[in-house]
Short mmCIF file of C-alpha atoms and ligand atoms in Angstrom, two decimals:
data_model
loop_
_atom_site.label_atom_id
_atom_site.label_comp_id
_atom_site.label_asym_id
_atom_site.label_seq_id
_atom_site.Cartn_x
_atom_site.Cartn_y
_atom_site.Cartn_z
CA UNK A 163 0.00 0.00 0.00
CA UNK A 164 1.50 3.41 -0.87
CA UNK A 165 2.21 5.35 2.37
CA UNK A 166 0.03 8.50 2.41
CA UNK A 167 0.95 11.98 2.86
CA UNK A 168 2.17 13.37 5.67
CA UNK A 169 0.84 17.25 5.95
CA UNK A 170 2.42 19.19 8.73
CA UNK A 171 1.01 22.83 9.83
CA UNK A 172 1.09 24.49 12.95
CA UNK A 173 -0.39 27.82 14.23
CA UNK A 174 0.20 30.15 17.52
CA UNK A 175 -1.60 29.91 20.11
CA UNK A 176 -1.90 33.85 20.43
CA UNK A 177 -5.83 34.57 21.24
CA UNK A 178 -9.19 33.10 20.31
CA UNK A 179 -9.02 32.21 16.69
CA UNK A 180 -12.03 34.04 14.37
CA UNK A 181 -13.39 33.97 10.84
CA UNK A 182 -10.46 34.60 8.97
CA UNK A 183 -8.22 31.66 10.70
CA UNK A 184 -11.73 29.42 9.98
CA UNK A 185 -11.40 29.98 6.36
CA UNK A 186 -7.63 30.85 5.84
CA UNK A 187 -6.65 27.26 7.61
CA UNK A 188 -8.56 25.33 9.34
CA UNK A 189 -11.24 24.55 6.53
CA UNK A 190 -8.48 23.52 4.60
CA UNK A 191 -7.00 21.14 7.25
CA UNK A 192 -10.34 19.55 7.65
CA UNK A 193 -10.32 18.90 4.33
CA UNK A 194 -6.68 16.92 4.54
CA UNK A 195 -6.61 15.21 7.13
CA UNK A 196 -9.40 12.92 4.90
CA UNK A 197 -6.24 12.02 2.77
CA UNK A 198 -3.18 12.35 4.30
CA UNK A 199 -1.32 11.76 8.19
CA UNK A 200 -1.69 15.39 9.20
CA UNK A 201 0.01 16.88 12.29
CA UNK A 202 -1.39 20.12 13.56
CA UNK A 203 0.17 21.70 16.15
CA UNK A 204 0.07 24.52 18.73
CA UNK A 205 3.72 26.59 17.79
CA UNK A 206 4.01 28.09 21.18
CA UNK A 207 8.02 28.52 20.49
CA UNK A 208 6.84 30.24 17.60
CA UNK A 209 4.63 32.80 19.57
CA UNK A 210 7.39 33.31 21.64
CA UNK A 211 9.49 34.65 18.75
CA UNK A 212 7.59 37.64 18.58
CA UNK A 213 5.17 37.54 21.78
CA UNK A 214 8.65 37.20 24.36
CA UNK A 215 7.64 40.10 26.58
CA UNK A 216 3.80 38.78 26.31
CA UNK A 217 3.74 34.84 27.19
CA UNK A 218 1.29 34.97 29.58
CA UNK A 219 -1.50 35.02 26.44
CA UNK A 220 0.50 31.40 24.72
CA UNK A 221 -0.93 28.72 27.47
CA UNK A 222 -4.02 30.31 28.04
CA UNK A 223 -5.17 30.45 24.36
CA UNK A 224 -3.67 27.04 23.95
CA UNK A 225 -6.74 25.17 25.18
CA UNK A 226 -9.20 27.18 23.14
CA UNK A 227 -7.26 27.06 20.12
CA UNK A 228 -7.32 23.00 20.17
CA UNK A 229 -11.11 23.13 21.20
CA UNK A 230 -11.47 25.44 18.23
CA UNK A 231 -9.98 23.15 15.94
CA UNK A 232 -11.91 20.01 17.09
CA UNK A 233 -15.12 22.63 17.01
CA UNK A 234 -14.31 23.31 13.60
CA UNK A 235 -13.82 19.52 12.29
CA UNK A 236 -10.32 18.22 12.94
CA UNK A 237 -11.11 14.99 13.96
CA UNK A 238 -8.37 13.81 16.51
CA UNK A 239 -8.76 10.30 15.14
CA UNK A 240 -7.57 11.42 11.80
CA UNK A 241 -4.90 13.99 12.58
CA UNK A 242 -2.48 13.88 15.26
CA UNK A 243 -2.68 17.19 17.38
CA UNK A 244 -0.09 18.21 19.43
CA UNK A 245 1.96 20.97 21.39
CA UNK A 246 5.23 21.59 19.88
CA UNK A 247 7.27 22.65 23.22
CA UNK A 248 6.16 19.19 24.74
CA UNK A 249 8.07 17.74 22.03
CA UNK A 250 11.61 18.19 22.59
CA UNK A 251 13.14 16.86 19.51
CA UNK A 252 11.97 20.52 17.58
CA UNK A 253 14.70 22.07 19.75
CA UNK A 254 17.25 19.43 19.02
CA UNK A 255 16.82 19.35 15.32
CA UNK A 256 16.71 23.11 15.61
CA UNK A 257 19.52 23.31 17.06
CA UNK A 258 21.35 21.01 14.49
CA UNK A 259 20.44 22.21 11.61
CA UNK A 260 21.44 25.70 13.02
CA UNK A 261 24.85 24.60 12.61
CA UNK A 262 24.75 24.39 8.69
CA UNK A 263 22.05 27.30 8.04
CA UNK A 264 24.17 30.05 6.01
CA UNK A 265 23.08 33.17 7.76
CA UNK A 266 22.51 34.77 5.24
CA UNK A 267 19.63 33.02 3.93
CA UNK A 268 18.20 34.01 6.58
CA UNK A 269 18.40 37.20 6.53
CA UNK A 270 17.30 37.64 3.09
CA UNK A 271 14.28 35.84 4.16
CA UNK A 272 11.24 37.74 2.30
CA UNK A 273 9.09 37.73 5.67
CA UNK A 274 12.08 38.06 7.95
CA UNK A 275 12.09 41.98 5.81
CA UNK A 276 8.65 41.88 6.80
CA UNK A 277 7.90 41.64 9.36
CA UNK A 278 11.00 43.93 10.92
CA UNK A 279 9.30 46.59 8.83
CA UNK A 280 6.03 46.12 9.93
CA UNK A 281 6.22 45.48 13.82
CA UNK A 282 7.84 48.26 15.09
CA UNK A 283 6.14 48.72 18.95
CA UNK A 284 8.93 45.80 19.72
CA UNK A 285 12.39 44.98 19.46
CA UNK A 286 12.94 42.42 16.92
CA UNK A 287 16.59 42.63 16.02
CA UNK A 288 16.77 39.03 18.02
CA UNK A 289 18.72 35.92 17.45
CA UNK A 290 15.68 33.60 18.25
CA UNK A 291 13.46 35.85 15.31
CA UNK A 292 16.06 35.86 12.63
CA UNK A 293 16.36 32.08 13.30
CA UNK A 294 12.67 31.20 12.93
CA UNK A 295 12.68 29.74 9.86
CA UNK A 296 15.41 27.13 10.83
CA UNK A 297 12.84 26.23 13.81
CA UNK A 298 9.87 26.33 11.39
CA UNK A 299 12.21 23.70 8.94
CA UNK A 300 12.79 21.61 11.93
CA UNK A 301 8.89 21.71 12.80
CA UNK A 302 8.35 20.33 9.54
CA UNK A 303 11.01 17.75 8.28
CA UNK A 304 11.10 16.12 11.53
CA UNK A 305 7.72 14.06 10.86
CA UNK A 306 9.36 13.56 7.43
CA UNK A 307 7.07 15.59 6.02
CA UNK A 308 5.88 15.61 1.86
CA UNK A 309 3.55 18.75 1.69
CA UNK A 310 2.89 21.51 3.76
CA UNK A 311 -0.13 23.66 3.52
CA UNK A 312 1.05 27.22 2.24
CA UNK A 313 -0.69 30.03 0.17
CA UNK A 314 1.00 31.67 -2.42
CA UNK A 315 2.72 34.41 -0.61
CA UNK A 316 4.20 31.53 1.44
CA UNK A 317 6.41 29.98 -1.12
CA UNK A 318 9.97 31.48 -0.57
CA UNK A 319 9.38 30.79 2.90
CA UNK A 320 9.23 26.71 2.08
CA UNK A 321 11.88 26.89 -0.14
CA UNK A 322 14.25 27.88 2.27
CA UNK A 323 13.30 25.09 3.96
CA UNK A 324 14.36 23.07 1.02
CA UNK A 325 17.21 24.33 0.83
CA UNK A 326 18.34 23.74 4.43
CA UNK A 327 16.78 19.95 3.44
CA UNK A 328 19.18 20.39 0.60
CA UNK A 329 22.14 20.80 2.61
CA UNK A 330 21.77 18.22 5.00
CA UNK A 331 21.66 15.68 2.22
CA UNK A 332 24.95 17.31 1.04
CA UNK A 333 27.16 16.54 4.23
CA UNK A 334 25.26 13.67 6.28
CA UNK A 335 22.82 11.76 3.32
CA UNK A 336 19.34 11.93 3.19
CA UNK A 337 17.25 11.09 5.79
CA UNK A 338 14.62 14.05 4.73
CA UNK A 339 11.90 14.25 1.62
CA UNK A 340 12.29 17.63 0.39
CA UNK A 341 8.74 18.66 1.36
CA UNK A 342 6.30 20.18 -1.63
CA UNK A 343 4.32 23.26 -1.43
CA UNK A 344 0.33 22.68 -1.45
CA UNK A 345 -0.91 25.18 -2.57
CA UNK A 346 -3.77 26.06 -1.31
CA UNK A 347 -6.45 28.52 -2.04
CA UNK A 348 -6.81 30.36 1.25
CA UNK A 349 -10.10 32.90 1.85
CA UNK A 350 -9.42 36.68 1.70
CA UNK A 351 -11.24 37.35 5.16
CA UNK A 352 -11.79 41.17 5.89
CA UNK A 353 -11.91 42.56 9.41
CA UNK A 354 -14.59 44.81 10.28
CA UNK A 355 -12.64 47.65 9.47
CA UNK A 356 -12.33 46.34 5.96
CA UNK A 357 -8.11 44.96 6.52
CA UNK A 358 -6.76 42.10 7.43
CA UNK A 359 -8.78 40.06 9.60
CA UNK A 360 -6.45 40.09 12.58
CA UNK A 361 -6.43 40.45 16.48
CA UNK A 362 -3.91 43.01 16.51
CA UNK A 363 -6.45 45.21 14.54
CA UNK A 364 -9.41 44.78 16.90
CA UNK A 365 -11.53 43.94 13.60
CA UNK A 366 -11.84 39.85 13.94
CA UNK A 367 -15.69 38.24 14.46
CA UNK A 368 -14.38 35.19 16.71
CA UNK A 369 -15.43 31.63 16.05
CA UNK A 370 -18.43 31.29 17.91
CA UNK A 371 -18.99 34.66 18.71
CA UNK A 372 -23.11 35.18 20.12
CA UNK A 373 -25.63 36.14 18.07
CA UNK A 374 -26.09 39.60 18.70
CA UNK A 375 -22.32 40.39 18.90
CA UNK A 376 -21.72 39.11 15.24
CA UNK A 377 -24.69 40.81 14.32
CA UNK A 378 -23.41 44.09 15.64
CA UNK A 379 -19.91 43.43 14.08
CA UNK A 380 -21.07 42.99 10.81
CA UNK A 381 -24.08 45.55 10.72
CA UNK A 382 -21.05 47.94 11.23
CA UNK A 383 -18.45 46.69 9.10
CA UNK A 384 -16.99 48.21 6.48
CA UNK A 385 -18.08 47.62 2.75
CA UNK A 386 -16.29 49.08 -0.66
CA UNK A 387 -15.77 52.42 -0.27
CA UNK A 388 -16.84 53.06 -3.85
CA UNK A 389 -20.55 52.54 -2.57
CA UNK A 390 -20.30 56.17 -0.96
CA UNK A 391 -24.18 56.18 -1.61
CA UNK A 392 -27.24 53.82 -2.47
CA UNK A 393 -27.02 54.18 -6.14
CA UNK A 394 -23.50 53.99 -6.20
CA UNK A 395 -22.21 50.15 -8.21
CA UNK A 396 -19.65 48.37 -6.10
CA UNK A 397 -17.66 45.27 -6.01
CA UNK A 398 -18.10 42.14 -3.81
CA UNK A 399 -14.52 41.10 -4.77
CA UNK A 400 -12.99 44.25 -2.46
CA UNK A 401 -15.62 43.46 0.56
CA UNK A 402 -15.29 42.01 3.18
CA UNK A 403 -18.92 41.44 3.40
CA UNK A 404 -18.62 40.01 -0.11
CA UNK A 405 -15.74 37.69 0.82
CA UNK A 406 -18.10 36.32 3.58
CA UNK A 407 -20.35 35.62 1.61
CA UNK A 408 -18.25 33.32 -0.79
CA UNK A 409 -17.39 31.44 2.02
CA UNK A 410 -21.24 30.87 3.70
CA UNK A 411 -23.58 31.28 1.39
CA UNK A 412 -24.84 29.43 -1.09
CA UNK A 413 -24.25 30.18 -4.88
CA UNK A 414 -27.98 31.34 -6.08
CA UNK A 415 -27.09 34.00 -3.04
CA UNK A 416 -23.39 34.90 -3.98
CA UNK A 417 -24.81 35.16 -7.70
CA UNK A 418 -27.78 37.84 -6.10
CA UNK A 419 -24.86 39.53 -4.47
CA UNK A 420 -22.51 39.83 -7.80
CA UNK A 421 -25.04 41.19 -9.67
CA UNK A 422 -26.83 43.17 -7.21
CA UNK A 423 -23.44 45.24 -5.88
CA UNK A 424 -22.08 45.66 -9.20
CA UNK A 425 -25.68 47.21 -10.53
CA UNK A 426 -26.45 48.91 -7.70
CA UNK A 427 -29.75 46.89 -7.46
CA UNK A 428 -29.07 46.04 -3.56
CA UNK A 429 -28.31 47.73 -0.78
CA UNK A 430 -25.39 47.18 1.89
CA UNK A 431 -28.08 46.49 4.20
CA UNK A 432 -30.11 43.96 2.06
CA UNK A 433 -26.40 42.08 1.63
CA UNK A 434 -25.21 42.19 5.10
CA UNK A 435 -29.04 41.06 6.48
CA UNK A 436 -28.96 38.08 4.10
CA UNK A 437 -25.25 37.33 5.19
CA UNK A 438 -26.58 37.25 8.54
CA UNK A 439 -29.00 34.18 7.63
CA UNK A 440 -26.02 31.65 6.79
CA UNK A 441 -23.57 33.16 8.85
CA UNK A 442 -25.71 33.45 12.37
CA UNK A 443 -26.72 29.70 12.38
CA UNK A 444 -23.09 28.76 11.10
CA UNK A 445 -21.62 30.73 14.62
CA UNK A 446 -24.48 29.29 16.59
CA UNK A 447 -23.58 25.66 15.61
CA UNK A 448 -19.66 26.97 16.24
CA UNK A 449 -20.62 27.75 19.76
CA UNK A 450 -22.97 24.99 20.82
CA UNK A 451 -20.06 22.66 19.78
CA UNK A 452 -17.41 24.96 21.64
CA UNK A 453 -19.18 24.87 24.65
CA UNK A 454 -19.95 21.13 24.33
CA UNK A 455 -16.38 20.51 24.39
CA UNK A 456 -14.91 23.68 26.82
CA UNK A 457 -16.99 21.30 29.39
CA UNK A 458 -15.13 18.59 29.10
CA UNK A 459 -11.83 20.26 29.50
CA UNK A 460 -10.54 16.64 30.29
CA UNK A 461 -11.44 15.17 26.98
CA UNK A 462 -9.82 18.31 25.02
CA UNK A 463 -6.59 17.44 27.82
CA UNK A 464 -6.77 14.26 26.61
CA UNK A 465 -6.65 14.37 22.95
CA UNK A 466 -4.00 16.68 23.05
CA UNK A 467 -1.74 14.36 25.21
CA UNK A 468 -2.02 11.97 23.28
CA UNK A 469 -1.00 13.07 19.90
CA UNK A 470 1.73 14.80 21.65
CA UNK A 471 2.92 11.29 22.53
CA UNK A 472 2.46 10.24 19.00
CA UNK A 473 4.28 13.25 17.72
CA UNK A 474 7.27 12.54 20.13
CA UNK A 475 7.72 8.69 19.23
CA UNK A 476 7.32 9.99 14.93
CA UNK A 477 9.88 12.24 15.96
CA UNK A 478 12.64 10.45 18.18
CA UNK A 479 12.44 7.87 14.98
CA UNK A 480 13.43 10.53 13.02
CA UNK A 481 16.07 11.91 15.37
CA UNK A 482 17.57 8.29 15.80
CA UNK A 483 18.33 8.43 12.08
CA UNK A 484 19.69 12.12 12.27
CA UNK A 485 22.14 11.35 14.81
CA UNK A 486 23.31 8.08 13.50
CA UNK A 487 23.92 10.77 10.01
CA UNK A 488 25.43 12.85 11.98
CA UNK A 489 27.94 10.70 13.49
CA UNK A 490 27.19 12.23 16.93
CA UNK A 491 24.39 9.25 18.00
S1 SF4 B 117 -23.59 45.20 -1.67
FE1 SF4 B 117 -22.64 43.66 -0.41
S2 SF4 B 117 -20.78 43.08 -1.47
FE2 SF4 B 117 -21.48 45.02 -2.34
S3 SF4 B 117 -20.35 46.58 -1.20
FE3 SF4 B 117 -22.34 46.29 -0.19
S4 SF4 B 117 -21.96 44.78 1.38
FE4 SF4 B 117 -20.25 44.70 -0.04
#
């Protein structure tokens, strides 16, 4: 039988996760884990890279961000779910393949540029930052993995990866598949404000949020600005309301929503009020199933221990074979 896939993708526990982590990820990962050995993990070290002076916020969103992904369909009998500080081998491998990382790969890194540009309220100019991307390669190659989950944007950032897989091979062999980029098709999701869905905005609608809160949020939110007035055409493709739509309603409904914003023929109103009919039973069913499992804190304890002890005997196989490369087993 030919081995399946094995998808690995992490995120950071940073906050409750909302709409735009729903459709940017998690609908995706729901969606593999029906055809390949996916491991999806909390990247507290991550979070620490930038959220050092703030790592109080990393254990307590930890929890909700595993009962959001059960909530949202990852099925812990299909994908292994785990935390990846409890698993000591990332720091090992880090640490090794630290040794042979050029640095100056790393700091042309696209997002390395990027992200020193764009968070400025902290100091960033940090060994443990600039080496994130040797962590994130260790994340991924230790559970040998073939394809990992990125969006288009995210491309360089595997191929670095590569090429640290690359480099191995050159002076210890391969024990590492050079993992492929899946591309996937990840939702625009607007905030409220009519950016980025994000937490550092304030803008997010969180999964599961009540009733009259989302209603609120999106009774407010921002549309195209080109609908200044009523008779004014707009676009769906440059609202967020629009983008909401394409992910929760239905297509006779995203087709009334094309034709009515770019002729003017419906109001913001009329389309946020039939957004509301999808997207308030869709939250509803979020939060039943959220609170269902926020009661059972054991169960949710439970899960995640064990795929953290799957995780840790996938990866000490793998670290038995990099040290026995290595010469230093
Ligand atoms: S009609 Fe709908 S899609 Fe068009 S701008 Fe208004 S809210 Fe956005």
């Amino acid at each position: 039988m030919t081995p399946r896939p094995i998808v690995v993708s992490g995120m950071r526990p940073t906050g409750r996760l909302h709409l735009g982590h729903l459709h940017g990820a998690l609908a995706n990962w729901v969606r593999l884990q029906e055809e390949n050995d996916c491991f999806f993990f909390s990247a507290d070290w991550h979070a620490l890279t930038t959220s050092y002076d703030r790592t109080e916020v990393i254990k307590t969103s930890e929890r909700e961000m595993f009962v959001d992904f059960v909530a949202a369909g990852i099925d812990p009998h299909k994908a292994t779910l785990f935390v990846q500080s409890q698993v000591k081998q990332h720091a090992e491998l880090f640490l090794l393949l630290g040794m042979i990382t050029p640095l100056g790969w790393l700091e042309r890194s696209p997002s390395y540029k990027e992200m020193r540009e764009n968070i400025t309220d902290r100091d960033l100019a940090l060994y443990g930052f600039l080496g994130y991307p040797v962590l994130m390669t260790a994340d991924i190659i230790l559970y040998k993995a073939t394809r990992v989950p990125v969006g288009a944007d995210q491309v360089s950032h595997l191929e670095l990866c590569r090429e640290i897989v690359r480099r191995f091979a050159f002076h210890y062999g391969e024990v590492f598949p050079e993992p492929q980029p899946l591309l996937t098709q990840a939702a625009k999701i607007l905030g409220t404000d009519g950016r980025k869905m994000s937490k550092s905005y304030g803008n997010t609608i969180d999964l599961g949020e009540s009733a009259e809160s989302t209603r609120t949020k999106i009774m407010g939110a921002v549309t195209d600005p080109a609908r200044k007035r009523r008779q004014d055409p707009g676009n769906p493709e440059v609202c967020g309301i629009g983008h909401l739509h394409k992910v929760t309603s239905d297509a006779e409904t995203n087709a009334w929503v094309d034709q009515g914003c770019r002729s003017a023929g419906i109001g913001c109103v009329d389309c946020k009020k039939r957004l509301l009919e999808k997207l308030l039973p869709a939250q509803e069913q979020m939060r039943a199933r959220r609170e269902a499992l926020l009661a059972r804190p054991r169960d949710v304890d439970d899960i995640v221990e064990l795929g953290t002890r799957k995780a840790r005997e996938a990866a000490e196989r793998t670290m038995v074979q990099v040290r026995q490369a290595m010469k230093i087993g």
